[in-house]
Amino acid sequence: IVNDESINFNKEDIAKNLTLFLYPDDSDEDGRLLRIYQQYFMVSNAARLILDECEAKGSNLHDLYDYAVIQINDTHPTMVIPELIRLLTERGLSMDEAIDIVSKTCAYTNHTILAEALEKWPMSYLEKAVPNLIDIIKELDKRVREKYEDESLYIIDDDDRVHMAHIDIHYCFSVNGVASLHTEILEKNELNNFYKIYPEKFNNKTNGITFRRWLMHCNHELTNFIEELIGDGFKKDATELEKLGQYIDDKNVLEKLLKIKFDNKLVLKDYIKQHQNIDIDENSIFDIQIKRLHAYKRQLLNALHILHLYHELLENPNFDMEARTFIFGAKAEPGYYLAKCIIKFINSLAEKINNDPRIDNKIKVVFIENYDVSKAELIIPAADVSEQISTTTKEASGTGNMKLMMNGAITLATLDGANIEIFDQVGEDNIVIFGLSANEVLNYNKFGGYSALDLYNSNRVIKRVVDDLVNGFIPNMEKEGRQIYDSLITYNDEYFVLRDMENYIEAQEKIDRLYKNKEKWNEMALINIANSGVFSSDRTIAEYAEDIWFKGCE
C-alpha cells in the first residue's frame, strides 16, 4: 500500500518501520539497511517459533529435519540459514552438526533470473544490521572455498558482497524453479555452475493459483454455470474442469459463455466510470495487462502498439479494427524511475486518445488507479485478451496468465514462463504466440548482434512511435519520454521491445480477426477454461509436499 506516510517516512527509524510495510524504497543506503533489518526480524522470529514448536512436538533438535522443512521463497528469507545455525549452536549443538542439520531442513525456491533480484548485500551493511551472523556467514563461505576452486560459487565475492542465493544453493537440500522453461534456464545457463555440482538438488515446481478465489469467489456467474454443466466436483478438484470439453460444439453453451463475459464487462465498465470517469464500450475487446510494472514485462510494448493503432486511425478513419479497450493495472517499485516514466507515458497516452473525437472511440486506454488484488477480482472476469508479453527467458512463471485463462481470456504471449505450459494445455489454435524464442534471446545476450538503432532507422512504424516519445506528440512527456527513448535507442533496448514489435503488431491483428468470429472466440475461451485446472495451487502444493517436504516419508 502506497500512501504519504510510506513515501516520506524516516527510514532510519528502524523500530517503527520494521513492520510498517514490506519492500521499502531501497534506492539509498538507509532503505537497503531497513530491508536487511526487516528480513532478519522476520526470519529470526520464524526460526525461534519453528524450533520451539518442533521441541514441543518431541524433537531433540538433532532430528529437526524430521519435524520441519523450511521453504525459502526467493532470496529475501535467506538469513534464516545462518540464524538457525546460530540458534542451534546456542542450544548446545556443534557448528558442524548445526550446519548439517540446517542443510537437511531448508529448501530454496528461485523466482527469477534477473540479476538485480538476486540479493547481494555488502558485508558492511550486514556488519551493521546483523553482526551476530557475520562469523557464521564467513564460516559458510570458508567451507565452500575449501571444497571448490571456482570463484563464481563463493558466497562472499571479491567486492566483499554476500550472495544470498549462493547461501541458499549450497546449504539447502532442494533448489526449484517455478516453470519448466525457468528451471531449464537455471540449470543450463544462469545457475549452470551450481547445477554441475548439485544436479540432484534441482527440480521444477510450476506455480499455481488459488482458483477458489480467482474463479469461484470473483466470478460467481461463471462458477454457477460450470456447476450446472459438470456438477460441483471441480470445486475440490480443478482438473474436473476438463469435463467442459464435451460442450465445445454446443452453441447454447457458447452463447451463455458470451453473455457471462458481457455481464462481467458491464460490471467493470460501471466501476471505471464511477471511479475514473472514463466511458468504455462493453462491446469492445477488453485487452488486459495487469502485473507489476517492470521493463521486462513490457507494458511499453503494449503502449507503443496502442500508439501505432492511434496513428493508423488518424491516417485512415476507415481503418478496419474492432473497438479495443486497453486496461492496465500496475504499480512500480518506489525507486524504479524508468517504470514510473512508463506509467506516466501510458496515462498521458490515455489522456490524449480518450479525448480525441477523430477516432470515434475505437480505442480507449485505462490505467487503473491504485491497482491491487481486489481490483483484479473485477478485471479478470471481464478480460477478453490476456497480455503476457514479457521478454522471453525473463518471466519465471507468471500467475496472472493462469487466472485470466481460467476466466476465459485468450492469452497473447511470448513463449516465456508458464505461457509455454498454457500453450501445451490448449494447443496452438487457442493461444496467440509471438516474439523471439528463448534461444534467440539467450544468443543475443551471449553473442550480441542486436541493434535497436538499425531497427529504428529501417522501420517506419517503429520510428514513428519512438519519435513520439520526444517530439511533443504526447503532451507533458519531455523528461520521461527522453528517458524511455534512451532506454530503447541509446542503451540498445535491453528487453527487445523493438525487435518484437513488428511480430507483436501481427499477433494483435490476429486477435482482431479472431474476435470477429464470436462463435470461434467463445470456443477458444471454453477450451482455455477447460484446460486451466492443472494450474491450481492444489497441484503445486501437492508436488512440493511429495517431492520436497515429505520426500522419503512413508
XYZ file of C-alpha atoms in Angstrom, residues 157-379:
223
model
C 32.890 -12.179 -3.629
C 35.980 -10.035 -4.243
C 33.937 -6.876 -3.712
C 33.043 -8.092 -0.216
C 29.399 -8.675 -1.156
C 27.404 -11.585 0.236
C 25.453 -13.507 -2.431
C 22.298 -14.663 -0.705
C 21.279 -17.084 -3.459
C 24.658 -18.813 -3.129
C 23.987 -19.454 0.559
C 20.641 -20.993 -0.409
C 22.011 -23.256 -3.096
C 24.950 -24.544 -1.053
C 23.070 -25.010 2.213
C 19.626 -26.197 1.083
C 18.768 -29.735 0.031
C 16.449 -28.673 -2.825
C 16.546 -25.879 -5.422
C 13.492 -25.414 -7.621
C 12.325 -23.107 -10.371
C 8.679 -22.242 -10.903
C 8.033 -23.120 -14.564
C 9.583 -25.605 -16.952
C 11.479 -23.030 -19.051
C 12.605 -21.130 -15.953
C 14.058 -24.267 -14.383
C 15.714 -25.239 -17.662
C 17.370 -21.812 -17.911
C 18.569 -22.065 -14.315
C 20.110 -25.470 -14.982
C 21.640 -24.752 -18.391
C 22.569 -21.098 -18.071
C 22.082 -18.867 -15.049
C 22.965 -21.414 -12.344
C 24.766 -23.948 -14.504
C 27.911 -23.764 -12.369
C 25.836 -24.839 -9.366
C 23.827 -27.404 -11.354
C 27.075 -29.144 -12.331
C 27.968 -29.796 -8.693
C 24.446 -30.296 -7.297
C 22.341 -31.806 -10.134
C 20.339 -33.837 -7.610
C 19.095 -30.680 -5.882
C 17.461 -29.077 -8.920
C 13.777 -29.624 -9.745
C 10.763 -27.787 -11.141
C 7.519 -26.850 -9.419
C 5.324 -24.852 -11.788
C 3.399 -22.195 -9.903
C -0.347 -22.406 -9.382
C -3.206 -20.136 -8.384
C -5.866 -20.316 -5.679
C -8.693 -20.982 -8.116
C -11.311 -20.808 -5.368
C -10.534 -17.101 -5.212
C -9.732 -16.424 -8.862
C -12.726 -18.307 -10.269
C -15.265 -19.222 -7.610
C -15.062 -16.060 -5.497
C -14.591 -13.431 -8.194
C -16.726 -14.899 -10.995
C -19.927 -16.249 -9.446
C -21.910 -16.318 -12.674
C -19.321 -18.409 -14.495
C -18.850 -20.689 -11.479
C -22.590 -21.351 -11.236
C -22.785 -22.074 -14.953
C -19.900 -24.527 -14.770
C -21.620 -26.275 -11.869
C -24.816 -26.581 -13.940
C -22.830 -28.230 -16.720
C -20.457 -30.602 -14.888
C -21.507 -30.662 -11.234
C -19.561 -29.337 -8.253
C -16.617 -31.756 -8.261
C -14.349 -29.098 -9.793
C -14.578 -27.105 -6.559
C -12.427 -29.735 -4.859
C -10.502 -30.929 -7.908
C -9.878 -28.244 -10.513
C -8.828 -30.817 -13.100
C -12.510 -31.739 -13.387
C -12.872 -28.573 -15.446
C -11.724 -30.838 -18.280
C -15.314 -32.094 -18.427
C -16.263 -28.801 -20.079
C -14.568 -30.104 -23.204
C -17.706 -32.032 -24.123
C -19.511 -28.707 -24.742
C -17.102 -27.264 -27.317
C -19.668 -27.658 -30.121
C -22.712 -26.698 -28.051
C -23.892 -23.316 -29.382
C -26.154 -22.703 -26.401
C -23.244 -23.150 -24.006
C -21.034 -20.871 -26.084
C -23.724 -18.188 -26.210
C -24.182 -18.399 -22.441
C -20.430 -18.042 -22.019
C -20.554 -14.897 -24.158
C -23.360 -13.469 -22.005
C -21.437 -14.132 -18.784
C -18.400 -12.345 -20.189
C -20.621 -9.449 -21.282
C -22.167 -9.173 -17.813
C -18.712 -9.038 -16.220
C -17.642 -6.370 -18.704
C -20.621 -4.266 -17.694
C -19.576 -4.513 -14.040
C -16.049 -3.365 -14.875
C -17.385 -0.617 -17.137
C -19.509 0.762 -14.292
C -16.565 0.639 -11.878
C -14.282 2.540 -14.274
C -16.962 5.147 -14.952
C -17.667 5.615 -11.255
C -14.054 5.761 -10.067
C -12.163 7.244 -13.027
C -14.912 8.903 -15.055
C -13.928 7.122 -18.267
C -16.638 5.744 -20.538
C -15.677 2.456 -22.156
C -17.553 0.339 -24.682
C -18.702 -3.016 -23.293
C -18.833 -4.328 -26.867
C -15.152 -3.607 -27.434
C -12.339 -6.076 -26.900
C -11.183 -5.780 -23.287
C -7.411 -6.132 -23.662
C -5.868 -6.595 -20.207
C -2.317 -6.267 -18.884
C -2.232 -6.436 -15.100
C 1.101 -7.076 -13.410
C 3.976 -5.323 -11.685
C 5.420 -2.522 -13.806
C 8.859 -3.622 -14.941
C 10.742 -3.097 -18.194
C 10.962 -6.859 -18.841
C 7.182 -7.257 -18.558
C 6.979 -4.815 -21.464
C 3.970 -2.663 -20.746
C 5.950 -0.345 -23.018
C 5.489 -2.705 -25.984
C 1.745 -2.681 -25.367
C 1.664 1.120 -25.143
C 3.708 1.597 -28.312
C 1.293 -0.692 -30.150
C -1.624 1.437 -28.913
C 0.182 4.492 -30.241
C 0.628 2.697 -33.590
C -3.112 1.940 -33.785
C -3.865 5.566 -32.967
C -1.736 6.728 -35.875
C -3.404 4.223 -38.201
C -6.836 5.566 -37.262
C -5.730 9.184 -37.670
C -4.335 8.444 -41.122
C -7.343 6.377 -42.196
C -10.657 6.905 -40.368
C -11.963 3.793 -42.126
C -9.157 1.640 -40.735
C -10.737 -1.754 -40.070
C -10.341 -2.773 -36.460
C -12.569 -3.976 -33.664
C -13.066 -1.356 -30.980
C -10.489 -2.011 -28.283
C -10.298 -1.036 -24.613
C -6.772 -1.395 -23.263
C -6.736 -1.760 -19.473
C -3.534 -1.624 -17.434
C -3.141 -2.403 -13.769
C 0.307 -1.975 -12.258
C 2.495 -0.480 -9.586
C 6.188 0.290 -9.740
C 8.829 -0.217 -7.106
C 9.271 3.147 -5.316
C 12.810 3.752 -6.589
C 12.333 2.439 -10.154
C 12.375 5.626 -12.227
C 12.018 4.089 -15.700
C 8.934 2.177 -14.590
C 7.393 5.391 -13.310
C 8.173 7.045 -16.647
C 6.297 4.262 -18.428
C 3.312 4.715 -16.099
C 3.233 8.412 -16.962
C 3.538 7.584 -20.676
C 0.535 5.253 -20.550
C -1.540 7.806 -18.642
C -0.531 10.657 -20.949
C -1.347 8.484 -23.942
C -4.729 7.684 -22.399
C -5.470 11.366 -21.845
C -4.740 12.166 -25.497
C -6.520 9.194 -27.073
C -9.587 9.126 -24.837
C -10.345 12.773 -25.634
C -9.768 12.678 -29.396
C -13.125 12.615 -31.253
C -11.391 11.870 -34.548
C -11.027 8.177 -33.758
C -14.713 7.706 -32.856
C -13.974 5.812 -29.609
C -12.287 2.974 -31.483
C -9.595 2.963 -28.764
C -9.868 3.663 -25.071
C -6.985 3.377 -22.597
C -7.474 2.934 -18.856
C -4.756 2.799 -16.208
C -6.495 1.504 -13.084
C -5.756 3.761 -10.135
C -4.086 2.156 -7.116
C -4.259 -1.323 -8.633
C -4.497 -4.194 -6.134
C -5.867 -7.727 -5.960
C -9.354 -6.541 -5.065
C -9.468 -4.607 -8.329
C -8.037 -7.650 -10.108
C -11.139 -9.543 -8.999
C -13.199 -7.099 -11.087
C -10.858 -7.012 -14.062
